[in-house]
XYZ file of C-alpha atoms in Angstrom:
88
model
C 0.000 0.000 0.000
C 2.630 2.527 0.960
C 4.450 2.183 -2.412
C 1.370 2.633 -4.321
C 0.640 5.897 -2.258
C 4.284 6.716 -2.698
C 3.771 6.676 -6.514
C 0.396 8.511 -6.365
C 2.294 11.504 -4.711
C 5.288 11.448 -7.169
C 2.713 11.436 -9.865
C 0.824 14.353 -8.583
C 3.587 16.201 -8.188
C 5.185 16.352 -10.978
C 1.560 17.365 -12.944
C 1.875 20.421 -10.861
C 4.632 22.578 -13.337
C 2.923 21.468 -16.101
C -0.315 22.272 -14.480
C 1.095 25.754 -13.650
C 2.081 26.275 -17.314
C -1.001 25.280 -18.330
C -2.569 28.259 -16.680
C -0.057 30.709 -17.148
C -0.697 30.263 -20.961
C -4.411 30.538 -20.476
C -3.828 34.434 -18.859
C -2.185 35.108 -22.411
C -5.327 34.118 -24.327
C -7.488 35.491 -21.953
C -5.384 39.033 -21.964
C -4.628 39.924 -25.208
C -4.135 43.302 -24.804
C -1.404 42.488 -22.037
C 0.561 40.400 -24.732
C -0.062 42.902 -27.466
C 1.959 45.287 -24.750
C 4.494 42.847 -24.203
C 4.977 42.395 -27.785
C 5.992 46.208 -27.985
C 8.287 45.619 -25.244
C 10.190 42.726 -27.109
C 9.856 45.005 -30.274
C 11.793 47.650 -27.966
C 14.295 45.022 -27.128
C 14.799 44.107 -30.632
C 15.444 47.808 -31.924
C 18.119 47.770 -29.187
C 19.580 45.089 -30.793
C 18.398 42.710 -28.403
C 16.956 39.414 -28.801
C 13.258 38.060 -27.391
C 15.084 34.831 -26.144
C 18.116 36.988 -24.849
C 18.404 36.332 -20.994
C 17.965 40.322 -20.265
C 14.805 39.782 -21.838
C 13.397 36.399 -20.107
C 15.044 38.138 -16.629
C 12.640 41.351 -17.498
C 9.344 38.672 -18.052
C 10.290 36.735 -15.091
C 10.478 39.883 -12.816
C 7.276 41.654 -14.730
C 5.308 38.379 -14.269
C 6.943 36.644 -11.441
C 7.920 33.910 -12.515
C 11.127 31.453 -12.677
C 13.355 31.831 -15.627
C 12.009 28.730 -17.017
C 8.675 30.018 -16.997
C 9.030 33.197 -18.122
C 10.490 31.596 -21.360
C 7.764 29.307 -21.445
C 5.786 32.619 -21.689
C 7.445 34.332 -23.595
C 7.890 32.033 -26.629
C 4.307 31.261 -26.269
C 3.513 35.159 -26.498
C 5.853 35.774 -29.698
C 4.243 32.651 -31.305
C 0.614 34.067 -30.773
C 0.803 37.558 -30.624
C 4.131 38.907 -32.208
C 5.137 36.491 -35.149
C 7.464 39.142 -36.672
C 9.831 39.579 -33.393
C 13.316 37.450 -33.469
């Protein structure tokens, strides 16, 4: 029994980031308008010479939005692809 309840946990926990991710994708199609604005901040970036995927860039999502690094480029890729085709 206490394997099998061992397993359930592991099993639940690791759903949770993907859970997470899962919902921090929905605010994006929910809140267009925010990724509209964010895709005039990475359009900013880029006539700065600096790139969406650039770590200044995923360290100015993950502080903006609060997330961890990975997330924030989890975000951010998912924002581009949706909202801002055009930025590099």
């Amino acid at each position: 029994m206490k394997p099998l309840l061992f397993f359930l946990f592991l099993f639940s926990s690791s759903l949770y980031p993907v859970l997470s991710q899962s919902n921090l994708l929905e605010t994006v199609k929910k809140n267009p308008n925010e990724a509209k604005n964010l895709c005039n901040k990475f359009r900013e970036f880029n006539s700065k010479g600096i790139s969406a995927s650039s770590d200044k860039v995923i360290e100015y999502v993950s502080n903006k939005k609060k997330l961890t690094p990975v997330n924030a480029e989890i975000f951010s890729i998912y924002v581009i692809g949706l909202h801002c085709p055009d930025i590099i």
